[in-house]
Amino acid sequence: GDSVTQMEGPVTLSEEAFLTINCTYTATGYPSLFWYVQYPGEGLQLLLKATKADDKGSNKGFEATYRKETTSFHLEKGSVQVSDSAVYFCALFTSGTYKYIFGTGTRLKVLA
Amino acid sequence: DAGVIQSPRHEVTEMGQEVTLRCKPISGHDYLFWYRQTMMRGLELLIYFNNNVPIDDSGMPEDRFSAKMPNASFSTLKIQPSEPRDSAVYFCASSPRRDTGELFFGEGSRLTVL
C-alpha cells in the first residue's frame, strides 16, 4: 500500500544552519505531496505542496521538490531560525481514492 | 476568516465517563476529518465526512467511538465509555475540495482519561 517514510528525529541545529529533512514515499497512483508543520500546542498547518513530478513547493524559506525518479520530497531551508523549531510532517494525497497518508513527523530544534 | 474551531481544548475525565469533542469546520468546506495524535502511534485518521455523510470510518478504534455530523457546520466525536488508552490529542480538520488535498486543522482537544 501507499506509505510515507520520514527521517527519525529529533534534529538539532544551530541558528542559521542548513536544514534537510528527508521524506520518501511509495504510491501506486500519482499523488500530491505536502509538508505540514506543527508548532507546540497547535494543530498542523500546511507549509508547502507539490502536485506533480518536478514541481517545487516553497514557503517561508522552505523548499521541497517532487522527485518521481527517487520517490522523494525532501524539505530544505538554507538558514534556520529558532522560530522554526517545530514538528514537520510529510504527507501524500491521492485524489482518486481520497487517501491522505502522513509520515511519523520529525521534530526540529533550533538553538540560538 | 475563522479557522476550524474545536472544543474543549483540554478535557480531563475519569475512566468510564462519556466524552464529547466538538468541531466547527471552515464554512464552505465539504470534507471533515477526525484525527488522533499520540506519541506512540503518531497521527491516525479516525473518520471522515463528505457533505455531512460518513465516508470512511475504518480508523475508528472500536464501538466505544462514534462520530456524527448533523449539519455542515458541526461535528462531534463521542467516546463512551472512555478508557485511559484513549488519552491523546484529537484534531478536527476540514478541506474545501476533493482535488486540492489541503487540510485545515483545528488546534486540537487534549483528552486525559484517568
Short mmCIF file of C-alpha atoms in Angstrom, two decimals, chain A residues 37-45, chain B residues 9 37 89 91 105-108:
data_model
loop_
_atom_site.label_atom_id
_atom_site.label_comp_id
_atom_site.label_asym_id
_atom_site.label_seq_id
_atom_site.Cartn_x
_atom_site.Cartn_y
_atom_site.Cartn_z
CA VAL A 37 4.33 21.98 10.33
CA GLN A 38 3.07 21.69 13.89
CA TYR A 39 4.19 24.27 16.44
CA PRO A 40 3.91 23.39 20.14
CA GLY A 41 0.33 23.27 21.33
CA GLU A 42 -1.12 23.88 17.88
CA GLY A 43 -2.64 21.92 15.03
CA LEU A 44 -0.86 21.10 11.82
CA GLN A 45 -0.69 23.77 9.17
CA ARG B 9 -9.20 22.47 24.26
CA GLN B 37 -2.38 12.01 17.71
CA VAL B 89 -4.88 14.92 21.22
CA PHE B 91 -7.77 17.01 15.83
CA PHE B 105 -6.57 21.72 11.17
CA GLY B 106 -8.07 22.95 14.39
CA GLU B 107 -5.91 23.45 17.47
CA GLY B 108 -6.93 20.10 18.89
#
